[in-house]
PDB file of C-alpha atoms in Angstrom:
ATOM      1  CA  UNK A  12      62.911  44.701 115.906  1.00  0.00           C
ATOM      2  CA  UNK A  13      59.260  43.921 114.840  1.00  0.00           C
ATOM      3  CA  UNK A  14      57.002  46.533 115.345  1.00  0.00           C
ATOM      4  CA  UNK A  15      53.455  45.082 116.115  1.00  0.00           C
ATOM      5  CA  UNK A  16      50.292  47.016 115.173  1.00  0.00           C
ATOM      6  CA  UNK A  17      48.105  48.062 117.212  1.00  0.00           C
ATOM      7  CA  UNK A  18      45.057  46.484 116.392  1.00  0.00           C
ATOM      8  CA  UNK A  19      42.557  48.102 119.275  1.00  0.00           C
ATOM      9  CA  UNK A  20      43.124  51.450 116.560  1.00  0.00           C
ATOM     10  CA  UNK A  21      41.185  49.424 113.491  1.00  0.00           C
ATOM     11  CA  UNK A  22      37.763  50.304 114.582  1.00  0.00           C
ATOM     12  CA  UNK A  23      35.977  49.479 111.124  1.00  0.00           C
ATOM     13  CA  UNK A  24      35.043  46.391 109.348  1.00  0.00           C
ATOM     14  CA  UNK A  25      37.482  45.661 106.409  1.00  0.00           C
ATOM     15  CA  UNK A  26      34.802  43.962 104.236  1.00  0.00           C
ATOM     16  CA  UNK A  27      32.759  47.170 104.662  1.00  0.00           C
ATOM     17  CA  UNK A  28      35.928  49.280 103.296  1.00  0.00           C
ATOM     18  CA  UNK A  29      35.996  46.903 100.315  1.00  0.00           C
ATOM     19  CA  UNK A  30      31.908  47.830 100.116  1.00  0.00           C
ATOM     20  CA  UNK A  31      33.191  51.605  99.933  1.00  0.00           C
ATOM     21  CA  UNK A  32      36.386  51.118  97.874  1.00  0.00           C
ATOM     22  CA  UNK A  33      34.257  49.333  95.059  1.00  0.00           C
ATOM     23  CA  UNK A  34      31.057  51.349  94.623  1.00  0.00           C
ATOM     24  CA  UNK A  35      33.315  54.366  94.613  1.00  0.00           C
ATOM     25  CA  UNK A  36      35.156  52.657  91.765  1.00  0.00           C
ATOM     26  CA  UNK A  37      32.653  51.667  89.871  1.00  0.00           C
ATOM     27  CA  UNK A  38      30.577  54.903  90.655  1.00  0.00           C
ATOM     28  CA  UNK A  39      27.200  53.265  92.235  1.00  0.00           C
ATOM     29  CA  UNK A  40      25.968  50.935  94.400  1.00  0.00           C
ATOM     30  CA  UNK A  41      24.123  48.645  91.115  1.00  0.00           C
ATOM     31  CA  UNK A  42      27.192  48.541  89.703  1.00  0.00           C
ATOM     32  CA  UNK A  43      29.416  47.602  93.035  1.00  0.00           C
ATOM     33  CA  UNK A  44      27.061  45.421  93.715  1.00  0.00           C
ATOM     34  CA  UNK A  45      27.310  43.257  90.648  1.00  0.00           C
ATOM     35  CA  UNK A  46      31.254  43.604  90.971  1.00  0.00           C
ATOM     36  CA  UNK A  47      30.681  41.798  94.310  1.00  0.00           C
ATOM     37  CA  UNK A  48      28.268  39.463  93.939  1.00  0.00           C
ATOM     38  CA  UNK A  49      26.024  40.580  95.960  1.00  0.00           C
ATOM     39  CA  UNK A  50      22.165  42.345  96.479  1.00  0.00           C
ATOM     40  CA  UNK A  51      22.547  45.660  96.272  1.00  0.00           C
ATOM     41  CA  UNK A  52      20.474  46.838  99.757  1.00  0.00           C
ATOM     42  CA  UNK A  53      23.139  44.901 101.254  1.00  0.00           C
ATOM     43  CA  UNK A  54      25.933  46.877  99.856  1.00  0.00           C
ATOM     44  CA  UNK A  55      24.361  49.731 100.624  1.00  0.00           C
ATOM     45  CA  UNK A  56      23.856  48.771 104.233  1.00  0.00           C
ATOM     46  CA  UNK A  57      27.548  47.647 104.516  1.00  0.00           C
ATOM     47  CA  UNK A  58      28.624  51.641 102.895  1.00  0.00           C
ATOM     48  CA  UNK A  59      26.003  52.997 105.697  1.00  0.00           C
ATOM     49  CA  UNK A  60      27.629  51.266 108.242  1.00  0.00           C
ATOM     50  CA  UNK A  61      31.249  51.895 107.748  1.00  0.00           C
ATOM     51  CA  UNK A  62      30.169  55.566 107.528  1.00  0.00           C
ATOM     52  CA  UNK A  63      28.480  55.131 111.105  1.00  0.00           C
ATOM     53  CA  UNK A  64      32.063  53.531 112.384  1.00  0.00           C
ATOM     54  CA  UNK A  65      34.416  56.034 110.861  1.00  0.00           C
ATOM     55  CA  UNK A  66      32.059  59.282 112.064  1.00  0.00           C
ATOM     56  CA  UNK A  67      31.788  60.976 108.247  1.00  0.00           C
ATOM     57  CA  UNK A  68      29.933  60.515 105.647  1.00  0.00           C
ATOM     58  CA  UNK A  69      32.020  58.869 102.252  1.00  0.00           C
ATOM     59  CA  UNK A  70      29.310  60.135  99.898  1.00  0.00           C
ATOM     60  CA  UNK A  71      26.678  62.826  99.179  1.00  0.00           C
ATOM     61  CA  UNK A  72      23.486  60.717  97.625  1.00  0.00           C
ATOM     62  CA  UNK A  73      21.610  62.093  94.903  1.00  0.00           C
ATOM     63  CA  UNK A  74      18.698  61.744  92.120  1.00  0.00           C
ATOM     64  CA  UNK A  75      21.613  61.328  89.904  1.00  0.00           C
ATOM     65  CA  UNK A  76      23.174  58.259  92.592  1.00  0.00           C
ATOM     66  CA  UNK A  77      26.514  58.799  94.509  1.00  0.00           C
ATOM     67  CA  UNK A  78      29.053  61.223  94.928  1.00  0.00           C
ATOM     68  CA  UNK A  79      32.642  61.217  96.742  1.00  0.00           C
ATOM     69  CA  UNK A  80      32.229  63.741  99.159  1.00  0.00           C
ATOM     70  CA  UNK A  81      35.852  65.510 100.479  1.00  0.00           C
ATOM     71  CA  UNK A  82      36.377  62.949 103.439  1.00  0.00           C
ATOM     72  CA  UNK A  83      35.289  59.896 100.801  1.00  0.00           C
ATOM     73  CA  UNK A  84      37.932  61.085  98.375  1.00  0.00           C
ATOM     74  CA  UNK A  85      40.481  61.628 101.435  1.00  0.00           C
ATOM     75  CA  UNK A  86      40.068  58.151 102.768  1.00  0.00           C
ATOM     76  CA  UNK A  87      39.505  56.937  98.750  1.00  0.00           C
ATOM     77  CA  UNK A  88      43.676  56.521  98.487  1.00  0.00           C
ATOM     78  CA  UNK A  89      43.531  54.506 101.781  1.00  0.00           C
ATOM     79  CA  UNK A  90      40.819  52.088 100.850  1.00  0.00           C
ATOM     80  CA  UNK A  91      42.889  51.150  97.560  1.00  0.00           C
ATOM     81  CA  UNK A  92      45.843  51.231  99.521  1.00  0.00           C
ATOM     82  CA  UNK A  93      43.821  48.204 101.467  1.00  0.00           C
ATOM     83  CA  UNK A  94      42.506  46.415  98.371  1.00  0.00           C
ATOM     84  CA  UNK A  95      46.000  46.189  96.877  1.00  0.00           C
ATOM     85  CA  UNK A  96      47.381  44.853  99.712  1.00  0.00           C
ATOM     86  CA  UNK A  97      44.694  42.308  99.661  1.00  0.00           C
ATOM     87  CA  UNK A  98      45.184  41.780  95.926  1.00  0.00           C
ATOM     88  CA  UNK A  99      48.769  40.928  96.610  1.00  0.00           C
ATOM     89  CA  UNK A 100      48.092  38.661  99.061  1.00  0.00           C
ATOM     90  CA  UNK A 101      45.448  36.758  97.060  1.00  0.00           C
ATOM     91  CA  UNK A 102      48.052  36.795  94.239  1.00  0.00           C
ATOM     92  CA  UNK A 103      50.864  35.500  96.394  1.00  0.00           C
ATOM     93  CA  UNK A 104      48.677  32.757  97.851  1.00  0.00           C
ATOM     94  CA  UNK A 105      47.575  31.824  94.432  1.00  0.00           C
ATOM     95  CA  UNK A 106      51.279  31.337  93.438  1.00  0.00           C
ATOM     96  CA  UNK A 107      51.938  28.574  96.108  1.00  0.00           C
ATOM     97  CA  UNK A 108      49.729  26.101  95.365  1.00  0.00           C
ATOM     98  CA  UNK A 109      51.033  22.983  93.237  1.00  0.00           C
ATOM     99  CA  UNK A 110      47.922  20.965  92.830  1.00  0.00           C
ATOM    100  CA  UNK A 111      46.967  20.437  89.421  1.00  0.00           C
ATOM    101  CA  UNK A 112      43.448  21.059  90.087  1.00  0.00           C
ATOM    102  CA  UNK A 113      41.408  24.491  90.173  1.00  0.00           C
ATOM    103  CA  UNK A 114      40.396  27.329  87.829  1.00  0.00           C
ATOM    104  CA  UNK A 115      42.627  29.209  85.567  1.00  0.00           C
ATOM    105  CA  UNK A 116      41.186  32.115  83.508  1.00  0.00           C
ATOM    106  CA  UNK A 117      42.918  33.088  79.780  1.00  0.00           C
ATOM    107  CA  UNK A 118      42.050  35.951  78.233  1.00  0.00           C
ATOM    108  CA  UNK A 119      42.114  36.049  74.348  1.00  0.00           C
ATOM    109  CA  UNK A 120      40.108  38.172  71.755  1.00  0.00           C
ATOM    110  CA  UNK A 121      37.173  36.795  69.951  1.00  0.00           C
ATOM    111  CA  UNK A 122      38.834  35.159  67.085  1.00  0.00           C
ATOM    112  CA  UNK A 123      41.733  33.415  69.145  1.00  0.00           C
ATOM    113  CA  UNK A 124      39.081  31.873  71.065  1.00  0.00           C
ATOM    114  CA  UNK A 125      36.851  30.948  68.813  1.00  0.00           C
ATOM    115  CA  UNK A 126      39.050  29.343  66.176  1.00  0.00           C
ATOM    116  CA  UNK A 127      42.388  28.262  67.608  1.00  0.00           C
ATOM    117  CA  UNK A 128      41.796  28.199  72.091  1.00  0.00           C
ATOM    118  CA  UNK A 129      39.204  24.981  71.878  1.00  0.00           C
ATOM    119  CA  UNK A 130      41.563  22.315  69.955  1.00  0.00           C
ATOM    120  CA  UNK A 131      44.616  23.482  72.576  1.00  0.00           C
ATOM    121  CA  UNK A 132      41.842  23.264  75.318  1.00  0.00           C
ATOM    122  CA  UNK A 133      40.504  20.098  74.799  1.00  0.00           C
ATOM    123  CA  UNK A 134      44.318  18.706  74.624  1.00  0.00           C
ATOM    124  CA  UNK A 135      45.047  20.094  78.081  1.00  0.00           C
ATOM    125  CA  UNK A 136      41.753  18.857  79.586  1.00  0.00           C
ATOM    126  CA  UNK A 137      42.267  15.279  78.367  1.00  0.00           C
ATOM    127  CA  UNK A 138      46.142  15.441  79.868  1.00  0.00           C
ATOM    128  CA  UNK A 139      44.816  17.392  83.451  1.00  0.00           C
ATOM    129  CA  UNK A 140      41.412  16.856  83.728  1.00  0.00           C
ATOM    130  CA  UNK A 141      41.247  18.248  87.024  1.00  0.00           C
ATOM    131  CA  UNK A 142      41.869  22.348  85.346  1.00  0.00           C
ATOM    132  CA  UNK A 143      38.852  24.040  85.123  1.00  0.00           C
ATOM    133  CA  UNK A 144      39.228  26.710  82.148  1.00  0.00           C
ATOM    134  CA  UNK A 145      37.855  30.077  81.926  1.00  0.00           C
ATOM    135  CA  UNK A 146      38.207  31.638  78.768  1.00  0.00           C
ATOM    136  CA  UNK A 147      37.703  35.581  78.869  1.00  0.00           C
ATOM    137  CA  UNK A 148      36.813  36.679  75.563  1.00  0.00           C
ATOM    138  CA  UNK A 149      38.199  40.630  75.487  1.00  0.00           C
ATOM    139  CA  UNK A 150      39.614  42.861  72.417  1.00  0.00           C
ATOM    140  CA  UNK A 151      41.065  44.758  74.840  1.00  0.00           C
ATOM    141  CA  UNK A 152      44.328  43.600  77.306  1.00  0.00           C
ATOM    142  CA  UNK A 153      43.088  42.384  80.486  1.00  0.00           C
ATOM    143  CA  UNK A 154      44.347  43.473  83.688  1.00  0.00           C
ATOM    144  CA  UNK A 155      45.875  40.867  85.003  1.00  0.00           C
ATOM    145  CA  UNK A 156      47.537  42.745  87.989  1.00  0.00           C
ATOM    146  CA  UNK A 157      43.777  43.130  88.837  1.00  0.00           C
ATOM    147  CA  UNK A 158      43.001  39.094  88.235  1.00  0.00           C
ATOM    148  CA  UNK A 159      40.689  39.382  85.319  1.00  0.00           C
ATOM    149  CA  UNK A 160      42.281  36.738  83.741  1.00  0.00           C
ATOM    150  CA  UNK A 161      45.260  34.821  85.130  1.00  0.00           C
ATOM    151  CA  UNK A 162      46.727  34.362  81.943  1.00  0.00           C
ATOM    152  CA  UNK A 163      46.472  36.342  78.306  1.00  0.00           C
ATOM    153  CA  UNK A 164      47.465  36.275  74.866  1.00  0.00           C
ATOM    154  CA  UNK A 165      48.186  39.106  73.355  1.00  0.00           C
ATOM    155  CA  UNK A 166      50.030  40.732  70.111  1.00  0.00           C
ATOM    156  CA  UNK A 167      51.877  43.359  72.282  1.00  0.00           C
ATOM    157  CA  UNK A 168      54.726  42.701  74.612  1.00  0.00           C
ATOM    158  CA  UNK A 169      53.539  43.770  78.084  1.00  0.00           C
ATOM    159  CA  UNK A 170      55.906  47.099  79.714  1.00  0.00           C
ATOM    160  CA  UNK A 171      54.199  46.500  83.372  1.00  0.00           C
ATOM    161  CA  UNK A 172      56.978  45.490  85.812  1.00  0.00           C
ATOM    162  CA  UNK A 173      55.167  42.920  87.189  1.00  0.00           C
ATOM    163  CA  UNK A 174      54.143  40.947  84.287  1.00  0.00           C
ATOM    164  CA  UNK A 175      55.948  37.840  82.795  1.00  0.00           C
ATOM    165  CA  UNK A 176      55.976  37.192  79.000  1.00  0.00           C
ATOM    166  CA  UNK A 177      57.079  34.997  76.714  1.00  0.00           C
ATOM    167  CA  UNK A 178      56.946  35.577  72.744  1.00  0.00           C
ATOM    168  CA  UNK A 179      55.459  32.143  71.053  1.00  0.00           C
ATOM    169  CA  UNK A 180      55.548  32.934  67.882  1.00  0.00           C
ATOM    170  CA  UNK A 181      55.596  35.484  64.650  1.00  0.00           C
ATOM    171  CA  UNK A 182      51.954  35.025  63.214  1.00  0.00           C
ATOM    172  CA  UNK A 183      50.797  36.039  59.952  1.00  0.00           C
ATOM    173  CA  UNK A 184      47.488  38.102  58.973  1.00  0.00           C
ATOM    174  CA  UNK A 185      46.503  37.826  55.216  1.00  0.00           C
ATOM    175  CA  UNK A 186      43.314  38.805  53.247  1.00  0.00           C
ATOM    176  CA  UNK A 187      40.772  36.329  52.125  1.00  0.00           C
ATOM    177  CA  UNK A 188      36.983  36.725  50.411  1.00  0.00           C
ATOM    178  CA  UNK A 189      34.962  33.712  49.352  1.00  0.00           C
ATOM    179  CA  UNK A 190      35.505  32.149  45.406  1.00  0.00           C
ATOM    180  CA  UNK A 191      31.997  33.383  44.496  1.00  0.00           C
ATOM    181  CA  UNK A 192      33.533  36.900  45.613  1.00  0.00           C
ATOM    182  CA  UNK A 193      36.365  37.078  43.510  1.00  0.00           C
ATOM    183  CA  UNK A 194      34.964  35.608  40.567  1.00  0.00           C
ATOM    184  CA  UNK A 195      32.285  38.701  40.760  1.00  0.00           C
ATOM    185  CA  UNK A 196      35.431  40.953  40.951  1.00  0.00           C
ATOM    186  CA  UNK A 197      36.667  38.988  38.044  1.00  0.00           C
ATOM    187  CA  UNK A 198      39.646  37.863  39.970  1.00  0.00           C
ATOM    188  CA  UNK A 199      41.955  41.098  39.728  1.00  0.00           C
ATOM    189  CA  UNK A 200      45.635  39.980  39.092  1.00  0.00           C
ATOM    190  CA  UNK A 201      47.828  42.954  41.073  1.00  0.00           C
ATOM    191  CA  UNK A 202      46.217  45.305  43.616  1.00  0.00           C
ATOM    192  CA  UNK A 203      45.327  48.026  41.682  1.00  0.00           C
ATOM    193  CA  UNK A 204      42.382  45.934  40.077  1.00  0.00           C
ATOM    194  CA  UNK A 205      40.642  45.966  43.824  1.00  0.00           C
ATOM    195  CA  UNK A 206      40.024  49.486  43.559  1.00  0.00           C
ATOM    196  CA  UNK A 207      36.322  48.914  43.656  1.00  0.00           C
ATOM    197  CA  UNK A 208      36.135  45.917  45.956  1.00  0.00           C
ATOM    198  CA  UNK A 209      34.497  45.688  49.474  1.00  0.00           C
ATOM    199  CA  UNK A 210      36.307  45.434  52.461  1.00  0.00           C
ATOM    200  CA  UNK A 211      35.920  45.265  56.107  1.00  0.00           C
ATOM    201  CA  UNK A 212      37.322  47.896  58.522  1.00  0.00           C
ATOM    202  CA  UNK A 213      38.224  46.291  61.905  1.00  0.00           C
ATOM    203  CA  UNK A 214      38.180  49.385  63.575  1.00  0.00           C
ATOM    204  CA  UNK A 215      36.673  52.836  64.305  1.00  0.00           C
ATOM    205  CA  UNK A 216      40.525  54.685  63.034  1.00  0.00           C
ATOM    206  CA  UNK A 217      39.987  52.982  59.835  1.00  0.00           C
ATOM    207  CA  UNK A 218      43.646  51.276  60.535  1.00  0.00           C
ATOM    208  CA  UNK A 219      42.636  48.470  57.839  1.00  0.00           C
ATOM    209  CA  UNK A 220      42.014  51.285  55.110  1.00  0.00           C
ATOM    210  CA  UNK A 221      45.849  52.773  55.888  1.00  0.00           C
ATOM    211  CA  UNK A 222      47.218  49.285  56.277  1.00  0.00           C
ATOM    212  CA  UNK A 223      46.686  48.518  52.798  1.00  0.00           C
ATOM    213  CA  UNK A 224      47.328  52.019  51.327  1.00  0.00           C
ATOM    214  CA  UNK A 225      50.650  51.625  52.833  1.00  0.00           C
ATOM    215  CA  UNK A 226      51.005  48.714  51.019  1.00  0.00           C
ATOM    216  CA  UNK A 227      49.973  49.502  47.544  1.00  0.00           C
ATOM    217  CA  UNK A 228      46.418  49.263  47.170  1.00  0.00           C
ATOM    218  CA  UNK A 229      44.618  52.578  46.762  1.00  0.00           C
ATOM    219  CA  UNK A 230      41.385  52.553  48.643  1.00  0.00           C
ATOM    220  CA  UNK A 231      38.731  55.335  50.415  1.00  0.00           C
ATOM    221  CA  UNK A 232      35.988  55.136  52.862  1.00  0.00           C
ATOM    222  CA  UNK A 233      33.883  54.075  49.722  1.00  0.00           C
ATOM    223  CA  UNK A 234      35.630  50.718  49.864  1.00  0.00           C
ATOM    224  CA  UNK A 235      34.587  49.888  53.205  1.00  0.00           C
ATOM    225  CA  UNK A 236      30.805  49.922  53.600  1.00  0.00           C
ATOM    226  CA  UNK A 237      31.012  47.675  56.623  1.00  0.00           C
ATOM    227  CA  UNK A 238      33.042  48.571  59.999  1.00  0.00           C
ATOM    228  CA  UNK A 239      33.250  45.201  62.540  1.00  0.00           C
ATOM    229  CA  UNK A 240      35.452  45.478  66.013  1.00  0.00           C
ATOM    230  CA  UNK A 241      35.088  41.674  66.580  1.00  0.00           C
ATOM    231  CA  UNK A 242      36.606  39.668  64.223  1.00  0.00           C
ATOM    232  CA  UNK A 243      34.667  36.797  64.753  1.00  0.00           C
ATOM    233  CA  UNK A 244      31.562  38.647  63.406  1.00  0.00           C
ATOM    234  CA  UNK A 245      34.038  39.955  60.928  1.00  0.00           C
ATOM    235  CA  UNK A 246      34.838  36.681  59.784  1.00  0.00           C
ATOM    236  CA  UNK A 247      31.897  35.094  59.336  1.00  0.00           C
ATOM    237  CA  UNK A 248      30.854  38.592  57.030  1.00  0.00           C
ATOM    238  CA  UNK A 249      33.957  37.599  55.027  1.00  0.00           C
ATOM    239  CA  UNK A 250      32.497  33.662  54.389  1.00  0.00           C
ATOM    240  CA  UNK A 251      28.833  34.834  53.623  1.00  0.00           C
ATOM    241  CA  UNK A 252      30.506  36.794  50.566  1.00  0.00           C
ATOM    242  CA  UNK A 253      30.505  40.345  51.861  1.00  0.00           C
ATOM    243  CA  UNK A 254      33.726  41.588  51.177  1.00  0.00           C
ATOM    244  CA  UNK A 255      37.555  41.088  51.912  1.00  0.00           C
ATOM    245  CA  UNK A 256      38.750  40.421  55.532  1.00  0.00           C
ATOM    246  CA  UNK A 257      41.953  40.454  56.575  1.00  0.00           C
ATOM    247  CA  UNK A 258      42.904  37.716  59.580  1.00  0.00           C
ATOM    248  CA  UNK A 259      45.707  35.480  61.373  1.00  0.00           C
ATOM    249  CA  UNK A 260      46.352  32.660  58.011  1.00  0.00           C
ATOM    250  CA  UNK A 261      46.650  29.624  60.432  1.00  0.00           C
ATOM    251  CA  UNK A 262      42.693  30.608  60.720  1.00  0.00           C
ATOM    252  CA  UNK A 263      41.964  31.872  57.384  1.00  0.00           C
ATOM    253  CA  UNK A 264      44.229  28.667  54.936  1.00  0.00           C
ATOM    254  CA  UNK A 265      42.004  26.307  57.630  1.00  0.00           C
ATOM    255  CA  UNK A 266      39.304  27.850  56.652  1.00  0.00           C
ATOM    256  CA  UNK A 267      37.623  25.641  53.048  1.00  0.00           C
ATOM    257  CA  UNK A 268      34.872  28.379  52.705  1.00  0.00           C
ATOM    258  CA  UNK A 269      37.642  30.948  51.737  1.00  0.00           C
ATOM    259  CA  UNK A 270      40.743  31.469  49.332  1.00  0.00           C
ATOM    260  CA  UNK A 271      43.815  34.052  49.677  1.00  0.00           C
ATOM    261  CA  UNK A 272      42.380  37.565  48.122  1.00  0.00           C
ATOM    262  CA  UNK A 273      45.118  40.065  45.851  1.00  0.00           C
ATOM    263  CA  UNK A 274      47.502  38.609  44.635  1.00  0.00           C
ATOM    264  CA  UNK A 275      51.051  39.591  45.515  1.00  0.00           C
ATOM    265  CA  UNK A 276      50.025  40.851  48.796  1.00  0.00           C
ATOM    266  CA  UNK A 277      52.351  40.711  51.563  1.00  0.00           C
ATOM    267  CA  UNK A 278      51.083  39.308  54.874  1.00  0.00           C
ATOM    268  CA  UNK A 279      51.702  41.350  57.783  1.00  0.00           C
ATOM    269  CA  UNK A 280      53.630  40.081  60.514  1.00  0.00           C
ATOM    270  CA  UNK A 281      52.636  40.536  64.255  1.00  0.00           C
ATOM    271  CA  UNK A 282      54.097  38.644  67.449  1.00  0.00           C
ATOM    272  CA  UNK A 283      51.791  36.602  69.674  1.00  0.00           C
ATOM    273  CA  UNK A 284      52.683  36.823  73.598  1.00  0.00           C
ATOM    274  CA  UNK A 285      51.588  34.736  76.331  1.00  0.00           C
ATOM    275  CA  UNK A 286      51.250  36.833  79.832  1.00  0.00           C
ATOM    276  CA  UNK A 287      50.887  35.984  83.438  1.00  0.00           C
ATOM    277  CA  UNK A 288      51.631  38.049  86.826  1.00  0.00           C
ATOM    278  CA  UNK A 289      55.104  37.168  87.960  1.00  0.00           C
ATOM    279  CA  UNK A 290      53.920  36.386  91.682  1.00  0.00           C
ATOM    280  CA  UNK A 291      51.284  33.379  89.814  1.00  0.00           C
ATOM    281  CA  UNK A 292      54.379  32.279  87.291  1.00  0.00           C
ATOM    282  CA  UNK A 293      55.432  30.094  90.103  1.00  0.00           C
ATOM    283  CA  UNK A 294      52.373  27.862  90.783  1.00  0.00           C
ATOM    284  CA  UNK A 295      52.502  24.675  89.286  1.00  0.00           C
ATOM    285  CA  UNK A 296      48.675  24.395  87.587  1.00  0.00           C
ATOM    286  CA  UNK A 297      49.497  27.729  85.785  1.00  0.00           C
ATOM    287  CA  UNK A 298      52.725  26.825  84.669  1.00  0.00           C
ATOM    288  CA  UNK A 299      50.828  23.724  82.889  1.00  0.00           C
ATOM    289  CA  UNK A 300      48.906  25.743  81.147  1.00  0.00           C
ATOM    290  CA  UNK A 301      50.727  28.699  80.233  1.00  0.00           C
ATOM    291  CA  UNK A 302      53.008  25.750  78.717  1.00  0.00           C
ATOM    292  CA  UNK A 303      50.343  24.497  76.681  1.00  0.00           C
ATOM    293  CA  UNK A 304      49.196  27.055  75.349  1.00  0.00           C
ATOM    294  CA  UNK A 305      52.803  28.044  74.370  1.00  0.00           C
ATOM    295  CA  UNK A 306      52.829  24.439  72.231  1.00  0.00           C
ATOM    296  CA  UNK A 307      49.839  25.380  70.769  1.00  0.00           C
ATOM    297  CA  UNK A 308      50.193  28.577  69.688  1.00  0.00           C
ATOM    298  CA  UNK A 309      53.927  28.155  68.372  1.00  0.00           C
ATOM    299  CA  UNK A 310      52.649  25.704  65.463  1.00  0.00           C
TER     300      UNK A 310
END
């Protein structure tokens, strides 16, 4: 038996729940506004309004901007309840379509789109010219459950349920430094000679710094007067002589500007994954280019 809802109980616009659901996300109405796409007056009249159908006020308003007050974070759970249903909907209807036309937004950090994305890119555009691409350029893994991208590549196999994966490839990350660079060193011939070179930490838990003490070098904060989180920048510190970066070889050998730096030093091996949401895995424009960006990132 179907049970039918009763719809003469919804007594509330649903695009003013999605008003409420996002600016109390995203903490205030500027910044639910610009989630949106829209003015921000007219967020806050939609937020005003659903308050004025439900009977309570959602939140207490401030000098200091908005507040949950204890019926907004009672009703909070329902709203998302709301926007994930919506979200799965979207995602199913998303799924269906098999035209080979439309938008389809990859994720990929800064150096993956910058050095190796366009020549894959402008392969698939001359085969399906009809695929718009959106490239999201993020360090960090995109949510794709929440569509920020529709499709990522990553170095870490996903562990959400509803994710799909496929490995492409084991890639390779090596150091490099410019001739001019080495030749100032005068071109050490094991590791131990690099104990007063210059080198680039990629990160704020100096991981580069323990990445190469594990591997023989011996090396202190001293050795890294510059810290970059995007390896683009990174890289192009590396080619104007800096110091000694360490990136994925298929970039760095391509690379004429640069050579191979210590001798004897073992690159270190990481996977590269391609991602998608399983309910989108089954339309026919993503599978085209999920699949060609799995030939171009396996070679």
């Amino acid at each position: 038996m179907q049970i039918r809802m009763d719809w003469r109980s919804v007594t509330f616009d649903w695009n003013r729940a999605r008003a409420f659901l996002v600016t109390a996300e995203e903490g205030s109405l500027s910044a639910a506004a610009r989630a949106l796409k829209l003015a921000q007056p007219t967020l806050g009249r939609q937020v005003e309004a659903l308050e004025a159908e439900l009977g309570v006020a959602l939140f207490e308003r401030s000098g200091r901007g908005l507040r949950l007050t204890p019926s907004g974070h009672e009703l909070l759970e329902h709203a998302r309840l709301m926007g994930e249903g919506a979200r799965a909907l979207s995602l199913a209807a998303w799924g269906q379509t098999e035209a080979l036309e439309g938008e389809v937004a990859i994720s990929a950090s800064d150096a993956y789109a910058s050095y190796l994305l366009p020549p894959i890119l402008e392969r698939l555009h001359a085969a399906e010219p009809r695929i718009r691409i959106e490239i999201v350029v993020s360090n960090d893994l995109s949510d794709l459950s929440r569509r920020e991208a529709d499709i990522a590549v990553r170095n870490v196999r996903p562990t959400e349920p509803d994710l799909v994966a496929r490995k492409v490839r084991d890639a390779m990350a090596r150091l490099y430094a410019t001739p001019a660079y080495l030749d100032r060193l005068g071109r050490p011939g094991s590791a131990a000679g690099y104990s007063a070179a210059d080198f680039i930490e990629i990160d704020a838990n100096n991981s580069l710094m323990h990445l190469l003490n594990a591997k023989g070098l011996s090396l202190d904060q001293a050795n890294f007067p510059y810290r970059c989180r995007n390896f683009t920048v990174m890289w192009e510190m590396v080619r104007k002589g800096m110091g000694i970066g360490i990136l994925d070889d298929r970039i760095g050998d391509a690379d004429e500007i640069v050579e191979r730096a210590v001798p004897g030093f073992e690159p270190i091996a990481f996977p590269i994954w391609l991602v998608a949401h399983r309910d989108i895995a089954r339309s026919r424009r993503l599978r085209v280019v999920f699949d060609a960006l799995a030939d171009g990132f396996s070679v």
